[in-house]
CSV table of C-alpha atoms and ligand atoms in Angstrom, one decimal:
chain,number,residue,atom,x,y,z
A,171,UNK,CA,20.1,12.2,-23.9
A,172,UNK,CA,18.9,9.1,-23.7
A,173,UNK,CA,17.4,7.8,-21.0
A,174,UNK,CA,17.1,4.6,-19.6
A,175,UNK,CA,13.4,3.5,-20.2
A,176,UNK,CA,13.9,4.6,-24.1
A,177,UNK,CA,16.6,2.1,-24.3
A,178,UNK,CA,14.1,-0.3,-22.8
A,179,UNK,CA,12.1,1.3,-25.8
A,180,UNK,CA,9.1,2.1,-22.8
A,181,UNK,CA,6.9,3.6,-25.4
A,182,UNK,CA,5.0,5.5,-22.9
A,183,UNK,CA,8.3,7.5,-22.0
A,184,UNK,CA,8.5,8.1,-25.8
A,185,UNK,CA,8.1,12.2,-27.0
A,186,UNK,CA,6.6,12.6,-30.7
A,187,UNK,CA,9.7,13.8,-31.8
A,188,UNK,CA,11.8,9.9,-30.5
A,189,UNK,CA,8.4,8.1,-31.9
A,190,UNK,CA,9.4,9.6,-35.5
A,191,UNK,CA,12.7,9.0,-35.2
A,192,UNK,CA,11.9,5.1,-34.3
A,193,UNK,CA,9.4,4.7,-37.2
A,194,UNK,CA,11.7,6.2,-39.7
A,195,UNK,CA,14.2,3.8,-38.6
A,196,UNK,CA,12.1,0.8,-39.7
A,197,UNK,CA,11.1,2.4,-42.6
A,198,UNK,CA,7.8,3.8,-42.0
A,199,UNK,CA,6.5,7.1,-42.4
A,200,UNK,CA,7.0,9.9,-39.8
A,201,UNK,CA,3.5,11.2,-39.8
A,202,UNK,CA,1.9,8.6,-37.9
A,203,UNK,CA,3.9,9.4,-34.5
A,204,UNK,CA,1.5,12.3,-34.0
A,205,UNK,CA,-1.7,9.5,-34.3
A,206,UNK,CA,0.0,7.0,-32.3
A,207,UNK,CA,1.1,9.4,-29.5
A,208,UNK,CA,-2.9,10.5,-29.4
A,209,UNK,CA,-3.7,6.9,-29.0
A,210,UNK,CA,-1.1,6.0,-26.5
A,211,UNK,CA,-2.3,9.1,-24.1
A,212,UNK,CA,-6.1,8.1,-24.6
A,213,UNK,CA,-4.9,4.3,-22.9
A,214,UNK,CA,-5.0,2.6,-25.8
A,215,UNK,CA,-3.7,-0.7,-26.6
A,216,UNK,CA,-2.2,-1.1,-30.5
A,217,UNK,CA,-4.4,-3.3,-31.4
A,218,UNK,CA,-6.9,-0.8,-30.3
A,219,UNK,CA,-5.3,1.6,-32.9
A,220,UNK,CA,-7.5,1.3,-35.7
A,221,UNK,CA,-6.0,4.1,-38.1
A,222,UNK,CA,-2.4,2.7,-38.0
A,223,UNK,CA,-1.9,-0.7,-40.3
A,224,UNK,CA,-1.3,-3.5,-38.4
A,225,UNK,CA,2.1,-3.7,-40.0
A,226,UNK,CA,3.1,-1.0,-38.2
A,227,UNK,CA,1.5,-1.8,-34.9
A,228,UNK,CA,3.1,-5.5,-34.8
A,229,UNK,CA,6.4,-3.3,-35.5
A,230,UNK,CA,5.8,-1.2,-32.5
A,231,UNK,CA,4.6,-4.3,-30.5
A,232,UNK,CA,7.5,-6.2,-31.3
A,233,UNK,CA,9.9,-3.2,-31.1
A,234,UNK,CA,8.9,-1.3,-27.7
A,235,UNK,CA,6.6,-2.4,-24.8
A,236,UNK,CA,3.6,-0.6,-23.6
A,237,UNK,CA,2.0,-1.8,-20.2
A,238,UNK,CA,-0.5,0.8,-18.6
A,239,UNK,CA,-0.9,0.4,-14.8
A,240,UNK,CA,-3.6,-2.0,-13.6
A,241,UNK,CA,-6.6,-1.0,-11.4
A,242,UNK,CA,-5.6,-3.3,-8.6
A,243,UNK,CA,-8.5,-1.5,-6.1
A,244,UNK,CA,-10.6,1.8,-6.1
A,245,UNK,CA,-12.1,3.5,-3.8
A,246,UNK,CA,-14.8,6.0,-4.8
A,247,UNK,CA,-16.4,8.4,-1.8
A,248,UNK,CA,-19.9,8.8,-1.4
A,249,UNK,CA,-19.5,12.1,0.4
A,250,UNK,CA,-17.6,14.2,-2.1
A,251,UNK,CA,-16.8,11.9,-5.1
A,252,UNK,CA,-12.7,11.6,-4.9
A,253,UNK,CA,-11.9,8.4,-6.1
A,254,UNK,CA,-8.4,6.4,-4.9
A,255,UNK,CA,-6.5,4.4,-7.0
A,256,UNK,CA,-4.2,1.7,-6.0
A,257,UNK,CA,-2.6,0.8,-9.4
A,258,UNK,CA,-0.3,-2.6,-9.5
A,259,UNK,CA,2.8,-1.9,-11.6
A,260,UNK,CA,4.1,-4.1,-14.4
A,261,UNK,CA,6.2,-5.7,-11.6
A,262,UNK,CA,3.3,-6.1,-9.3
A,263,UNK,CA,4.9,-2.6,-7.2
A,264,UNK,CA,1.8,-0.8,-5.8
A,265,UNK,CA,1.2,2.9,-6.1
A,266,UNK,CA,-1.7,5.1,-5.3
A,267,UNK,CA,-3.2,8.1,-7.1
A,268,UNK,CA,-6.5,10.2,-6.4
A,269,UNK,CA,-8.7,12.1,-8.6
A,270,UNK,CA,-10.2,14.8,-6.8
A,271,UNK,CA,-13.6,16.7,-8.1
A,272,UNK,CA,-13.6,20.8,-7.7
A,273,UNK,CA,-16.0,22.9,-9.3
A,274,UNK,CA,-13.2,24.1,-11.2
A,275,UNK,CA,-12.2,20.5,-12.5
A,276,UNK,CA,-10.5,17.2,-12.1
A,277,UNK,CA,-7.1,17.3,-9.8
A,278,UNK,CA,-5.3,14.2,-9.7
A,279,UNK,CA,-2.5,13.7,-7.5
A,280,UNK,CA,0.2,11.0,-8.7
A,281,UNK,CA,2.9,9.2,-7.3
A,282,UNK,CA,6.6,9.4,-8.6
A,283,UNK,CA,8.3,6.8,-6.6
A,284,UNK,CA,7.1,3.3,-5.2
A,285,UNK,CA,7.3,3.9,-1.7
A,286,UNK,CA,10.0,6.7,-0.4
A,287,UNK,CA,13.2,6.8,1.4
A,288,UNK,CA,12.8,10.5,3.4
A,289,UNK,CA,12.0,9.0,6.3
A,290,UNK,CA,9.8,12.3,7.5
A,291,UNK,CA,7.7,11.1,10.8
A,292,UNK,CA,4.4,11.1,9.4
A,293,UNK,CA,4.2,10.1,6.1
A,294,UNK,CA,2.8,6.7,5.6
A,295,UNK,CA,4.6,6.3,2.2
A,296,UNK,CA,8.2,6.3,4.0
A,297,UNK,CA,7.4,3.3,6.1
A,298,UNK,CA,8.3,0.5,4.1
A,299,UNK,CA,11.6,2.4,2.5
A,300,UNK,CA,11.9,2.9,-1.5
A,301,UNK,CA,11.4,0.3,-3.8
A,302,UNK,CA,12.0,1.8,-6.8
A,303,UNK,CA,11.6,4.9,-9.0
A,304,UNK,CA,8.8,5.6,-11.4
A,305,UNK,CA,9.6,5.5,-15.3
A,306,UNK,CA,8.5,8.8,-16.8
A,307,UNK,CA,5.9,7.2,-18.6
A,308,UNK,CA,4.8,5.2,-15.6
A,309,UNK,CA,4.2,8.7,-13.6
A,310,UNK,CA,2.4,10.2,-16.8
A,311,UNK,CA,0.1,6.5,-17.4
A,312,UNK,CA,-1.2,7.5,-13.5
A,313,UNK,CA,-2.9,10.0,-15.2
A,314,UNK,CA,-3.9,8.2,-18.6
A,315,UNK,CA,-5.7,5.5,-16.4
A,316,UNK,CA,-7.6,7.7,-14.1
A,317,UNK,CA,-8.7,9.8,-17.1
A,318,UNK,CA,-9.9,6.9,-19.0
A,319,UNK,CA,-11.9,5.5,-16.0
A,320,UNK,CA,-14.0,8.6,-15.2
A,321,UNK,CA,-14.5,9.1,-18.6
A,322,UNK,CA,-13.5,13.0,-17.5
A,323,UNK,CA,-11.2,15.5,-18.4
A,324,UNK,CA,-8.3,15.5,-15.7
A,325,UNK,CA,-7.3,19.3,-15.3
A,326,UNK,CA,-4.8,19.8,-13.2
A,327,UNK,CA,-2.0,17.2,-11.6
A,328,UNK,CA,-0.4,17.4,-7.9
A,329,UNK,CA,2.8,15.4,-7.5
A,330,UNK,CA,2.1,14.8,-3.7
A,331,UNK,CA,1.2,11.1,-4.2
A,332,UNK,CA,4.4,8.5,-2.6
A,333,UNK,CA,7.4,9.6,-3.0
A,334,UNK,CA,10.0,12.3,-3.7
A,335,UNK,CA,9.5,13.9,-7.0
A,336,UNK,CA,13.1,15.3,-6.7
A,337,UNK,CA,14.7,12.3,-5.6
A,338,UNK,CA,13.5,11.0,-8.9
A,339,UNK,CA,14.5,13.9,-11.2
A,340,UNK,CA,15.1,12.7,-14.3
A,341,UNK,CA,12.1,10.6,-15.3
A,342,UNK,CA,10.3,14.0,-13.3
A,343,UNK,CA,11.4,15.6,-16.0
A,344,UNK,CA,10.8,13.6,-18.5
A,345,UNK,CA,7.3,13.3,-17.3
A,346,UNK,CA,6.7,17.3,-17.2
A,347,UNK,CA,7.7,17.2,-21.1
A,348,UNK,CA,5.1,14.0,-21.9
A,349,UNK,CA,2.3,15.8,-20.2
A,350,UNK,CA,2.8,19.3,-21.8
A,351,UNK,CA,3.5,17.7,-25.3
A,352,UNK,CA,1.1,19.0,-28.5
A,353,UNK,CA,-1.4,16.5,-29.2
A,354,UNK,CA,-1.4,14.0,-26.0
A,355,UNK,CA,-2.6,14.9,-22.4
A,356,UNK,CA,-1.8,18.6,-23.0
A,357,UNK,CA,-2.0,19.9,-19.6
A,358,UNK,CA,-1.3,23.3,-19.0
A,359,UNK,CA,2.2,23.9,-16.8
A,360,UNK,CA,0.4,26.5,-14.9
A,361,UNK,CA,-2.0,23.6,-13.6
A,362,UNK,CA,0.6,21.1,-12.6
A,363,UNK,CA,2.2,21.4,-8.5
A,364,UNK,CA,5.3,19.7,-7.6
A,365,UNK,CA,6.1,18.9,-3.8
A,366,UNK,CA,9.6,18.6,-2.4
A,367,UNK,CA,10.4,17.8,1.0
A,368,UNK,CA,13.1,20.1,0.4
A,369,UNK,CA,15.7,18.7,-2.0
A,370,UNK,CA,18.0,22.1,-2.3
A,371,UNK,CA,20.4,21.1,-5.1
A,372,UNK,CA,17.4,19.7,-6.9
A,373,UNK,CA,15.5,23.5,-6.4
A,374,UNK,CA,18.3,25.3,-7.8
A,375,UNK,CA,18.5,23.1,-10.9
A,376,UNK,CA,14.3,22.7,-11.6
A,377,UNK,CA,14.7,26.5,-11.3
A,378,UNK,CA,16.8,26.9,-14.6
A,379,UNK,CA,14.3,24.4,-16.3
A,380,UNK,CA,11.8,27.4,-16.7
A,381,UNK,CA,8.4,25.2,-16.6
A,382,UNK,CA,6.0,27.5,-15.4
A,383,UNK,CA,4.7,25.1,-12.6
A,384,UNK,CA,3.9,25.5,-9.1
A,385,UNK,CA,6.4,25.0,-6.5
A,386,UNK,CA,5.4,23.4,-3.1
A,387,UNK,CA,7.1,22.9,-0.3
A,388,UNK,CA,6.4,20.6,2.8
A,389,UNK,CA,7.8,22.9,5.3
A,390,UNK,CA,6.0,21.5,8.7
A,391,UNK,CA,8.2,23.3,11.2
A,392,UNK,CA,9.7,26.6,12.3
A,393,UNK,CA,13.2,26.0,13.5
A,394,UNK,CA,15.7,23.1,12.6
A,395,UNK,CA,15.9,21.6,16.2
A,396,UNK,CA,11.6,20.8,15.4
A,397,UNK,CA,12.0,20.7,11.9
A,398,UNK,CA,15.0,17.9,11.7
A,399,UNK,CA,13.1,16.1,14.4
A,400,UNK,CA,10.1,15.0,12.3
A,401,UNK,CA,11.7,15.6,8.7
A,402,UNK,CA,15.7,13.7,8.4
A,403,UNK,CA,16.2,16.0,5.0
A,404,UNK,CA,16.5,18.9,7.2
A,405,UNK,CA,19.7,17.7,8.5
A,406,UNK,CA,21.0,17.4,5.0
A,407,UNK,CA,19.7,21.1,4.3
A,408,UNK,CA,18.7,23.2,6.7
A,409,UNK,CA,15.4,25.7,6.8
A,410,UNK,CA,17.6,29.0,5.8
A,411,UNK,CA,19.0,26.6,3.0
A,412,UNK,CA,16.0,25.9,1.8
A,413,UNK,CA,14.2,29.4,1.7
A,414,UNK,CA,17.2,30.7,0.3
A,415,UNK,CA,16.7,28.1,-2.6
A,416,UNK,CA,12.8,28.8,-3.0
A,417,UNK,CA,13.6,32.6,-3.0
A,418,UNK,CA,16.4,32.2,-5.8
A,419,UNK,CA,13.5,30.0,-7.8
A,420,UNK,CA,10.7,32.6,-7.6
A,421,UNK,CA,12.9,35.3,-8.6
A,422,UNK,CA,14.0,33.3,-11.6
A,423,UNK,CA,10.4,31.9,-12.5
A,424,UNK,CA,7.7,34.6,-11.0
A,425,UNK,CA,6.1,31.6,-9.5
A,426,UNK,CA,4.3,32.5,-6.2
A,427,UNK,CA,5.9,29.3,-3.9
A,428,UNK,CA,3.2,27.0,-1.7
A,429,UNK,CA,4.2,25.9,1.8
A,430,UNK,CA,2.5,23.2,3.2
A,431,UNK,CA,2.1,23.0,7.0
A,432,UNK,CA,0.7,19.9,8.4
A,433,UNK,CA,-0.7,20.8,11.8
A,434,UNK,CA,0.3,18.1,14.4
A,435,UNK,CA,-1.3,18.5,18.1
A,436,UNK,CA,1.3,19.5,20.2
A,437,UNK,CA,4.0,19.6,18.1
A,438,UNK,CA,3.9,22.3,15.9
A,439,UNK,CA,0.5,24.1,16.1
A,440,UNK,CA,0.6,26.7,19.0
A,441,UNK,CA,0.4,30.2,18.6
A,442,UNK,CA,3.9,31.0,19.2
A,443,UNK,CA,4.6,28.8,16.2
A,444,UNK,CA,2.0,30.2,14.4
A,445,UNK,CA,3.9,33.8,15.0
A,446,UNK,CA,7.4,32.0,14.2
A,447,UNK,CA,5.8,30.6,11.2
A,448,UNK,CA,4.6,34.0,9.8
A,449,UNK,CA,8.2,35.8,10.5
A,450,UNK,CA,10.0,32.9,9.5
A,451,UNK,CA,8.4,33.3,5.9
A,452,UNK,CA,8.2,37.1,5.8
A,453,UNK,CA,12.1,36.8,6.4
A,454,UNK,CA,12.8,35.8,3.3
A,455,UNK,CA,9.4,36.8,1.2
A,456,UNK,CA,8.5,40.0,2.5
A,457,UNK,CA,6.3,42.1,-0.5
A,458,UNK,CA,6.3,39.1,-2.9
A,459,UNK,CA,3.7,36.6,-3.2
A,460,UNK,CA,3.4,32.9,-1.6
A,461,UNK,CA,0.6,31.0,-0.3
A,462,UNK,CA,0.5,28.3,3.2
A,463,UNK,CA,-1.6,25.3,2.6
A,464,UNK,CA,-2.8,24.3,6.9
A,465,UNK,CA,-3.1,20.0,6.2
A,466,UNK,CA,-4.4,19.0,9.6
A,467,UNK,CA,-2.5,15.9,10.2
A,468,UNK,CA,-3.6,12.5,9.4
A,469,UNK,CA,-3.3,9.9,11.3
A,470,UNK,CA,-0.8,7.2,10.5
A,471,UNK,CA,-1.1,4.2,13.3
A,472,UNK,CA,3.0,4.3,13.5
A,473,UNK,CA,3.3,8.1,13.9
A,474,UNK,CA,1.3,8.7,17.2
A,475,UNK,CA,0.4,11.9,15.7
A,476,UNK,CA,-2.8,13.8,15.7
A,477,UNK,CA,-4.4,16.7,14.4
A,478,UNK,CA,-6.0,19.5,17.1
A,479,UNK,CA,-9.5,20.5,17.1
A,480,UNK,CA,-11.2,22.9,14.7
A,481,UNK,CA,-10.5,25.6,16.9
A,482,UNK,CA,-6.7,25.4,17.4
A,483,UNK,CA,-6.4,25.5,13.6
A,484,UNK,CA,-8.6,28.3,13.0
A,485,UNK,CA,-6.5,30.2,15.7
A,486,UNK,CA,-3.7,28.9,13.7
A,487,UNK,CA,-5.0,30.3,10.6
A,488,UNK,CA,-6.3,33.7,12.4
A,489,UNK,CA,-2.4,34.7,13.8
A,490,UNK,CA,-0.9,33.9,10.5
A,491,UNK,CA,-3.3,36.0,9.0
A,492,UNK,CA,-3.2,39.0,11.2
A,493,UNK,CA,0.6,38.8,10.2
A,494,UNK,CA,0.0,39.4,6.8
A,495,UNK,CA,0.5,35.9,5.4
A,496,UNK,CA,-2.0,33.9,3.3
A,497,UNK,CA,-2.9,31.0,4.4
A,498,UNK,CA,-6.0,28.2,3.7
A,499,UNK,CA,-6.8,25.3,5.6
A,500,UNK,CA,-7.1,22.8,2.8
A,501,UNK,CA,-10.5,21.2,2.7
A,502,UNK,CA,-10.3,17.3,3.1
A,503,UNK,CA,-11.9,14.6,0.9
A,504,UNK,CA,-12.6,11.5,0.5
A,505,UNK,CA,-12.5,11.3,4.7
A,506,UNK,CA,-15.0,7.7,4.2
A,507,UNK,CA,-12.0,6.2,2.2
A,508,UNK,CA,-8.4,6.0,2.6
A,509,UNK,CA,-7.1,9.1,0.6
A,510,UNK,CA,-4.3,10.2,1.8
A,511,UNK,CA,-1.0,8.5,-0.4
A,512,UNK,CA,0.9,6.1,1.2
A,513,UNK,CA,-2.0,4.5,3.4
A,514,UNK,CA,-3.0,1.8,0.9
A,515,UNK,CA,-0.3,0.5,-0.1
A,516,UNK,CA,1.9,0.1,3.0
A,517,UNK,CA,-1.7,-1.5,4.3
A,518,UNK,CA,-0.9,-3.5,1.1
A,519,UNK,CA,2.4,-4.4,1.6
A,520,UNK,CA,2.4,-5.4,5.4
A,521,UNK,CA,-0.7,-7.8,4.9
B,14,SAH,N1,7.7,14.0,-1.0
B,14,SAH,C1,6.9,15.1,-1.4
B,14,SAH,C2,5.6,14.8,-1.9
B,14,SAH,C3,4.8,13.7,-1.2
B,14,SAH,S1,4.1,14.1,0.3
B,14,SAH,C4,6.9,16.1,-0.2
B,14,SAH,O1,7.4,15.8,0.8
B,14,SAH,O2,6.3,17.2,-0.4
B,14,SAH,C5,2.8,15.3,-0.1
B,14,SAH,C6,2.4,16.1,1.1
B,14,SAH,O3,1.6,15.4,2.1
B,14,SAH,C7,3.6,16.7,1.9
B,14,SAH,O4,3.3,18.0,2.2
B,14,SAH,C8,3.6,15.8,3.1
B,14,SAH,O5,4.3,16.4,4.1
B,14,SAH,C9,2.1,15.6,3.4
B,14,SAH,N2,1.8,14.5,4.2
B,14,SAH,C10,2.5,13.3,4.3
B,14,SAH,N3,1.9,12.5,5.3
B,14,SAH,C11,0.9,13.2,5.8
B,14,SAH,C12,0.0,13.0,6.8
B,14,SAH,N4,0.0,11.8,7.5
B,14,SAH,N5,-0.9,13.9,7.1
B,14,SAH,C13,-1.0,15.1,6.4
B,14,SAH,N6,-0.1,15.4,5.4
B,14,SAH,C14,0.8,14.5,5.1
């Protein structure tokens, strides 16, 4: 199939295999797709391509285009090291990505949409609405960038930057066969998360893809009267919809499912959710394996949401473990910069 930024020749969104097939057509050898598709994941520009003639670099020059995102601001934190990116597209769209530092390795998280039309409540990256969608090779150059600029092997990739990776499912796809491709970035599927706000269709169909990838879902709520209030997709499907659909995908892939919870004061975080939260999910994964991610909210100045105090999320954390359910409060970085997607460039964009 071809897709739309191949006909554009986007040489980015380009596998080995399309790279051979473009230099054969032109007349030159085959080999050198491997060399050039090395080059192109290191951030190179063809002129920087010293091993292929510069025959064959004007041809590719003339013949495809090949813009890598621009560092239009970064933020790097003194406390822990993360370091935000707000990257300016080729058409001056903004998007944000942030590498995180573990002892275990570099985790980026990238963006697969410029800006997001969900709509959930307290997301800064819905604000301003969906611009447009990522090119595969623009969702893949996120990580190209950041690698280059740390000068550091980037190990594992989050899609929880803006926007909905399923409501851009294509070039998503396109992107999880770039970044597992022999001989470029070569990241392992096991260390690559996708987040859904819950696209059902889209679950069923990723399912029968068979990447060995992490699943996430942004679940936030217990029952579809709380849930549809702070998240509009659970009107489209609801939450039995959805667990159904996660359920059907682990049995098909073996891959343990991640809920995310963001904790909001007073609107989802008591006990009694924290009970419903636990049944809820034991419902429909009793004796197999899945994992809750606690996110204590933060704050976006249009949401009017805040996160509780320490001890009404370790109480949180406490009842869903005494239920049997695994759950981690995940540990927040880069608090002296603005790291959580979205903020930057809707700051950005309403200057
Ligand atoms: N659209 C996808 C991925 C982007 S959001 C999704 O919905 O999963 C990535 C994660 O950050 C989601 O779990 C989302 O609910 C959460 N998130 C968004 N805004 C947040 C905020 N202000 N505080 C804490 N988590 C937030």
């Amino acid at each position: 199939m071809l897709y739309y930024c191949i006909m554009m020749k986007e040489i980015l969104c380009m596998m080995p295999s399309e790279l051979e097939e473009l230099l054969l057509a032109y007349g030159e050898k085959a080999y050198k797709a491997k060399q050039i598709f090395a080059w192109l994941h290191r951030g190179a520009a063809f002129d920087e391509m010293t091993d292929i003639s510069k025959k064959t670099r004007q041809l590719l020059a003339e013949n495809t285009t090949l813009v890598y995102p621009e560092i239009a601001e970064k933020q790097v934190s003194r406390l822990d090291g993360t370091v935000k990116y707000l990257f300016s597209m080729h058409d001056g769209q903004l998007i944000e990505s942030v590498v995180m530092r573990y002892k275990h390795g570099n985790s980026i998280c990238i963006s697969s949409q410029a800006g997001c039309r969900m709509g959930c409540k307290f997301c800064a990256s819905t604000l301003g609405g969906r611009a447009r969608d990522l090119s595969a090779g623009e969702i893949l150059s996120q990580i190209i960038v950041a690698q280059k600029d740390i000068g550091e092997r980037i190990d594992n990739v989050v899609m929880m930057g803006i926007g909905e990776p399923l409501d851009n499912y294509d070039n998503v796809i396109r992107f999880l066969d770039l970044v597992g491709a022999k001989g470029g970035l070569n990241i392992g599927y096991r260390h690559i998360s996708l987040s859904t706000c819950g696209l059902v269709d889209k679950i069923y169909r990723l399912a029968e893809e068979s990447y060995p990838i992490t699943l996430s879902i942004s679940l936030h709520a217990t029952n579809d009267t709380e849930r549809s209030e702070i998240m509009p997709i659970n009107k489209k499907w609801c939450i039995d919809e959805l667990l159904t659909a996660c359920r059907a995908y682990f049995d098909k892939t073996g891959r343990r499912i991640s809920f995310e919870y963001t904790l909001i004061h007073g609107k989802n975080d008591s006990p009694q959710q924290a009970k419903r939260l636990a049944a809820l999910l034991l419902k429909y994964f009793s004796g197999v394996p899945f994992h809750v991610n606690l996110i204590p909210v933060n704050t976006v100045a249009e949401s009017g949401f805040s996160a509780g105090d320490e001890q009404s999320i370790k109480r949180f954390i406490d009842i869903l473990e005494k239920s049997g359910v695994n759950a981690t409060k995940r540990r927040k970085l880069g608090s002296d910069i603005d790291a959580s997607c979205g903020q930057l460039r809707h700051k950005k964009n309403t200057d």
